[in-house]
PDB file of C-alpha atoms in Angstrom:
ATOM      1  CA  MET A   1      95.641  90.757 107.960  1.00  0.00           C
ATOM      2  CA  ILE A   2      99.125  89.448 108.591  1.00  0.00           C
ATOM      3  CA  GLU A   3     101.278  91.335 111.128  1.00  0.00           C
ATOM      4  CA  LYS A   4     104.886  90.589 111.809  1.00  0.00           C
ATOM      5  CA  SER A   5     107.625  92.486 113.588  1.00  0.00           C
ATOM      6  CA  VAL A   6     111.324  92.358 114.473  1.00  0.00           C
ATOM      7  CA  ILE A   7     113.560  94.537 116.718  1.00  0.00           C
ATOM      8  CA  LEU A   8     116.607  96.036 115.003  1.00  0.00           C
ATOM      9  CA  HIS A   9     119.589  97.307 116.963  1.00  0.00           C
ATOM     10  CA  CYS A  10     119.768 100.744 115.125  1.00  0.00           C
ATOM     11  CA  ASP A  11     117.728 103.859 114.938  1.00  0.00           C
ATOM     12  CA  PRO A  12     114.724 104.091 112.466  1.00  0.00           C
ATOM     13  CA  GLU A  13     116.604 106.151 109.919  1.00  0.00           C
ATOM     14  CA  ARG A  14     119.262 103.415 109.525  1.00  0.00           C
ATOM     15  CA  ALA A  15     116.575 100.745 109.466  1.00  0.00           C
ATOM     16  CA  PHE A  16     114.558 102.473 106.743  1.00  0.00           C
ATOM     17  CA  ALA A  17     117.724 102.967 104.666  1.00  0.00           C
ATOM     18  CA  LEU A  18     118.779  99.315 105.207  1.00  0.00           C
ATOM     19  CA  PHE A  19     115.361  98.037 104.141  1.00  0.00           C
ATOM     20  CA  THR A  20     115.149 100.167 101.050  1.00  0.00           C
ATOM     21  CA  ALA A  21     118.623 100.944  99.680  1.00  0.00           C
ATOM     22  CA  SER A  22     120.319  97.668 100.767  1.00  0.00           C
ATOM     23  CA  ILE A  23     117.381  95.294 100.290  1.00  0.00           C
ATOM     24  CA  SER A  24     119.390  93.010  97.964  1.00  0.00           C
ATOM     25  CA  ASP A  25     121.937  92.494 100.595  1.00  0.00           C
ATOM     26  CA  TRP A  26     119.452  90.985 102.981  1.00  0.00           C
ATOM     27  CA  TRP A  27     116.473  89.764 101.237  1.00  0.00           C
ATOM     28  CA  PRO A  28     116.746  85.995 101.305  1.00  0.00           C
ATOM     29  CA  LYS A  29     118.311  84.363  98.366  1.00  0.00           C
ATOM     30  CA  THR A  30     115.717  81.668  98.841  1.00  0.00           C
ATOM     31  CA  HIS A  31     112.877  84.116  98.228  1.00  0.00           C
ATOM     32  CA  ARG A  32     113.788  85.629  94.873  1.00  0.00           C
ATOM     33  CA  LEU A  33     110.918  85.582  92.349  1.00  0.00           C
ATOM     34  CA  SER A  34     113.512  85.135  89.442  1.00  0.00           C
ATOM     35  CA  LYS A  35     114.827  82.024  91.123  1.00  0.00           C
ATOM     36  CA  ASP A  36     118.303  83.571  90.678  1.00  0.00           C
ATOM     37  CA  PRO A  37     119.966  83.882  94.037  1.00  0.00           C
ATOM     38  CA  GLU A  38     122.372  86.480  92.610  1.00  0.00           C
ATOM     39  CA  SER A  39     119.535  88.703  91.368  1.00  0.00           C
ATOM     40  CA  VAL A  40     119.365  92.356  92.424  1.00  0.00           C
ATOM     41  CA  LEU A  41     116.384  93.868  94.190  1.00  0.00           C
ATOM     42  CA  THR A  42     115.644  97.634  93.836  1.00  0.00           C
ATOM     43  CA  MET A  43     113.106  99.789  95.790  1.00  0.00           C
ATOM     44  CA  GLU A  44     112.768 103.324  94.658  1.00  0.00           C
ATOM     45  CA  SER A  45     111.014 106.130  96.285  1.00  0.00           C
ATOM     46  CA  THR A  46     109.546 107.051  92.768  1.00  0.00           C
ATOM     47  CA  GLY A  47     107.449 103.833  92.972  1.00  0.00           C
ATOM     48  CA  ARG A  48     109.184 101.016  91.378  1.00  0.00           C
ATOM     49  CA  PHE A  49     109.965  97.781  93.195  1.00  0.00           C
ATOM     50  CA  TRP A  50     111.677  95.102  91.040  1.00  0.00           C
ATOM     51  CA  GLU A  51     114.268  92.366  90.707  1.00  0.00           C
ATOM     52  CA  ARG A  52     116.848  92.009  87.826  1.00  0.00           C
ATOM     53  CA  ALA A  53     118.195  88.474  87.380  1.00  0.00           C
ATOM     54  CA  THR A  54     121.811  87.978  86.280  1.00  0.00           C
ATOM     55  CA  ASP A  55     120.656  87.076  82.789  1.00  0.00           C
ATOM     56  CA  GLY A  56     118.891  90.473  82.572  1.00  0.00           C
ATOM     57  CA  ARG A  57     115.263  89.444  83.202  1.00  0.00           C
ATOM     58  CA  GLU A  58     113.274  91.975  85.192  1.00  0.00           C
ATOM     59  CA  VAL A  59     110.283  91.064  87.403  1.00  0.00           C
ATOM     60  CA  GLU A  60     108.053  93.532  88.875  1.00  0.00           C
ATOM     61  CA  LEU A  61     107.549  92.854  92.634  1.00  0.00           C
ATOM     62  CA  GLY A  62     105.344  95.731  93.595  1.00  0.00           C
ATOM     63  CA  ARG A  63     104.633  99.432  93.395  1.00  0.00           C
ATOM     64  CA  VAL A  64     105.560 101.877  96.148  1.00  0.00           C
ATOM     65  CA  LEU A  65     102.680 104.119  96.855  1.00  0.00           C
ATOM     66  CA  LEU A  66     103.955 105.897  99.903  1.00  0.00           C
ATOM     67  CA  TRP A  67     107.652 106.564 100.973  1.00  0.00           C
ATOM     68  CA  GLU A  68     107.816 108.443 104.178  1.00  0.00           C
ATOM     69  CA  PRO A  69     111.347 108.099 105.620  1.00  0.00           C
ATOM     70  CA  PRO A  70     112.094 107.058 108.185  1.00  0.00           C
ATOM     71  CA  ALA A  71     108.601 105.962 109.419  1.00  0.00           C
ATOM     72  CA  ARG A  72     106.780 104.161 106.627  1.00  0.00           C
ATOM     73  CA  ILE A  73     106.420 102.506 103.262  1.00  0.00           C
ATOM     74  CA  VAL A  74     103.198 101.374 101.692  1.00  0.00           C
ATOM     75  CA  MET A  75     103.150  99.372  98.452  1.00  0.00           C
ATOM     76  CA  ASP A  76     101.026  97.418  96.202  1.00  0.00           C
ATOM     77  CA  PHE A  77     102.549  94.004  96.324  1.00  0.00           C
ATOM     78  CA  TYR A  78     102.806  91.541  93.517  1.00  0.00           C
ATOM     79  CA  LEU A  79     104.542  88.492  94.947  1.00  0.00           C
ATOM     80  CA  GLY A  80     101.854  85.639  95.165  1.00  0.00           C
ATOM     81  CA  THR A  81      99.352  87.558  93.158  1.00  0.00           C
ATOM     82  CA  ASN A  82      99.848  89.948  90.045  1.00  0.00           C
ATOM     83  CA  PRO A  83      99.812  93.688  89.176  1.00  0.00           C
ATOM     84  CA  ASN A  84      96.024  93.406  88.513  1.00  0.00           C
ATOM     85  CA  GLN A  85      95.313  91.865  91.901  1.00  0.00           C
ATOM     86  CA  PRO A  86      97.954  93.348  94.282  1.00  0.00           C
ATOM     87  CA  THR A  87      97.876  92.885  98.013  1.00  0.00           C
ATOM     88  CA  GLU A  88      99.046  95.833 100.272  1.00  0.00           C
ATOM     89  CA  VAL A  89     102.019  95.798 102.354  1.00  0.00           C
ATOM     90  CA  GLU A  90     102.820  98.608 104.959  1.00  0.00           C
ATOM     91  CA  ILE A  91     106.118  98.520 106.670  1.00  0.00           C
ATOM     92  CA  LEU A  92     106.433 100.711 109.899  1.00  0.00           C
ATOM     93  CA  PHE A  93     109.661 101.784 111.384  1.00  0.00           C
ATOM     94  CA  SER A  94     109.101 102.746 115.046  1.00  0.00           C
ATOM     95  CA  PRO A  95     111.701 103.916 117.631  1.00  0.00           C
ATOM     96  CA  SER A  96     112.019 101.598 120.632  1.00  0.00           C
ATOM     97  CA  GLY A  97     114.559 102.870 122.975  1.00  0.00           C
ATOM     98  CA  THR A  98     117.853 102.754 121.133  1.00  0.00           C
ATOM     99  CA  SER A  99     116.504 100.288 118.653  1.00  0.00           C
ATOM    100  CA  THR A 100     113.687 100.142 116.000  1.00  0.00           C
ATOM    101  CA  LEU A 101     110.516  98.094 115.857  1.00  0.00           C
ATOM    102  CA  VAL A 102     109.942  96.995 112.188  1.00  0.00           C
ATOM    103  CA  THR A 103     106.412  95.963 111.603  1.00  0.00           C
ATOM    104  CA  VAL A 104     104.958  94.622 108.428  1.00  0.00           C
ATOM    105  CA  HIS A 105     101.078  94.696 107.877  1.00  0.00           C
ATOM    106  CA  HIS A 106     100.121  92.620 104.787  1.00  0.00           C
ATOM    107  CA  ARG A 107      96.525  92.509 103.676  1.00  0.00           C
ATOM    108  CA  SER A 108      94.130  91.944 100.751  1.00  0.00           C
ATOM    109  CA  LYS A 109      92.921  94.767  98.659  1.00  0.00           C
ATOM    110  CA  PRO A 110      89.611  94.972  96.635  1.00  0.00           C
ATOM    111  CA  GLY A 111      90.039  92.533  93.752  1.00  0.00           C
ATOM    112  CA  SER A 112      92.700  90.217  95.628  1.00  0.00           C
ATOM    113  CA  GLU A 113      90.428  88.792  98.169  1.00  0.00           C
ATOM    114  CA  ASP A 114      90.259  85.275  96.608  1.00  0.00           C
ATOM    115  CA  LEU A 115      93.956  85.189  96.047  1.00  0.00           C
ATOM    116  CA  TRP A 116      94.515  86.408  99.695  1.00  0.00           C
ATOM    117  CA  MET A 117      92.566  83.571 100.996  1.00  0.00           C
ATOM    118  CA  LEU A 118      94.734  81.077  98.988  1.00  0.00           C
ATOM    119  CA  ARG A 119      98.144  82.612  99.670  1.00  0.00           C
ATOM    120  CA  ALA A 120      97.798  84.045 103.246  1.00  0.00           C
ATOM    121  CA  PRO A 121      99.419  80.969 104.921  1.00  0.00           C
ATOM    122  CA  ALA A 122     102.377  81.304 102.450  1.00  0.00           C
ATOM    123  CA  PHE A 123     102.661  85.120 103.046  1.00  0.00           C
ATOM    124  CA  ASP A 124     102.681  84.422 106.908  1.00  0.00           C
ATOM    125  CA  ARG A 125     105.609  81.975 106.624  1.00  0.00           C
ATOM    126  CA  ASN A 126     107.484  83.984 104.015  1.00  0.00           C
ATOM    127  CA  TRP A 127     107.339  87.390 106.133  1.00  0.00           C
ATOM    128  CA  SER A 128     108.712  85.332 109.095  1.00  0.00           C
ATOM    129  CA  VAL A 129     111.685  84.196 107.011  1.00  0.00           C
ATOM    130  CA  VAL A 130     112.132  87.637 105.257  1.00  0.00           C
ATOM    131  CA  LEU A 131     112.054  89.705 108.496  1.00  0.00           C
ATOM    132  CA  GLY A 132     114.176  87.141 110.301  1.00  0.00           C
ATOM    133  CA  GLU A 133     116.788  87.506 107.701  1.00  0.00           C
ATOM    134  CA  PHE A 134     116.667  91.300 107.810  1.00  0.00           C
ATOM    135  CA  ALA A 135     117.097  91.184 111.577  1.00  0.00           C
ATOM    136  CA  ALA A 136     120.059  88.666 111.429  1.00  0.00           C
ATOM    137  CA  VAL A 137     121.916  90.836 108.895  1.00  0.00           C
ATOM    138  CA  VAL A 138     121.426  94.133 110.764  1.00  0.00           C
ATOM    139  CA  ASN A 139     121.760  92.780 114.113  1.00  0.00           C
ATOM    140  CA  GLU A 140     125.090  90.866 113.499  1.00  0.00           C
TER     141      GLU A 140
END
């Protein structure tokens, strides 16, 4: 399992809202699956997590399984794998004084173990970049 954390200078409600409703504003342009830095990422409480490129192409990035504002999101994650062999990502938003500790747990699921072994080093690096960008935008 990969575990990465950042501290955000806001309360969990705001951190959760920024992570979900404003994901396109902070998700690194260099980490867009469509390779379009101007694409739009959308995460919905009803389950869909996808990216739409400026040319209209859509890419499914995952499936939200649990949406528990302001504390937690759990999803099947397709980046680095595919919808038939998803990994699991859990994002926790925990109060820490006047700030929020955001923790990502990323792990394999049954059927994705082989891909996990190949991709775990990249997942580890990428979550550092993604959470670093999130913290930089929120904490400016």
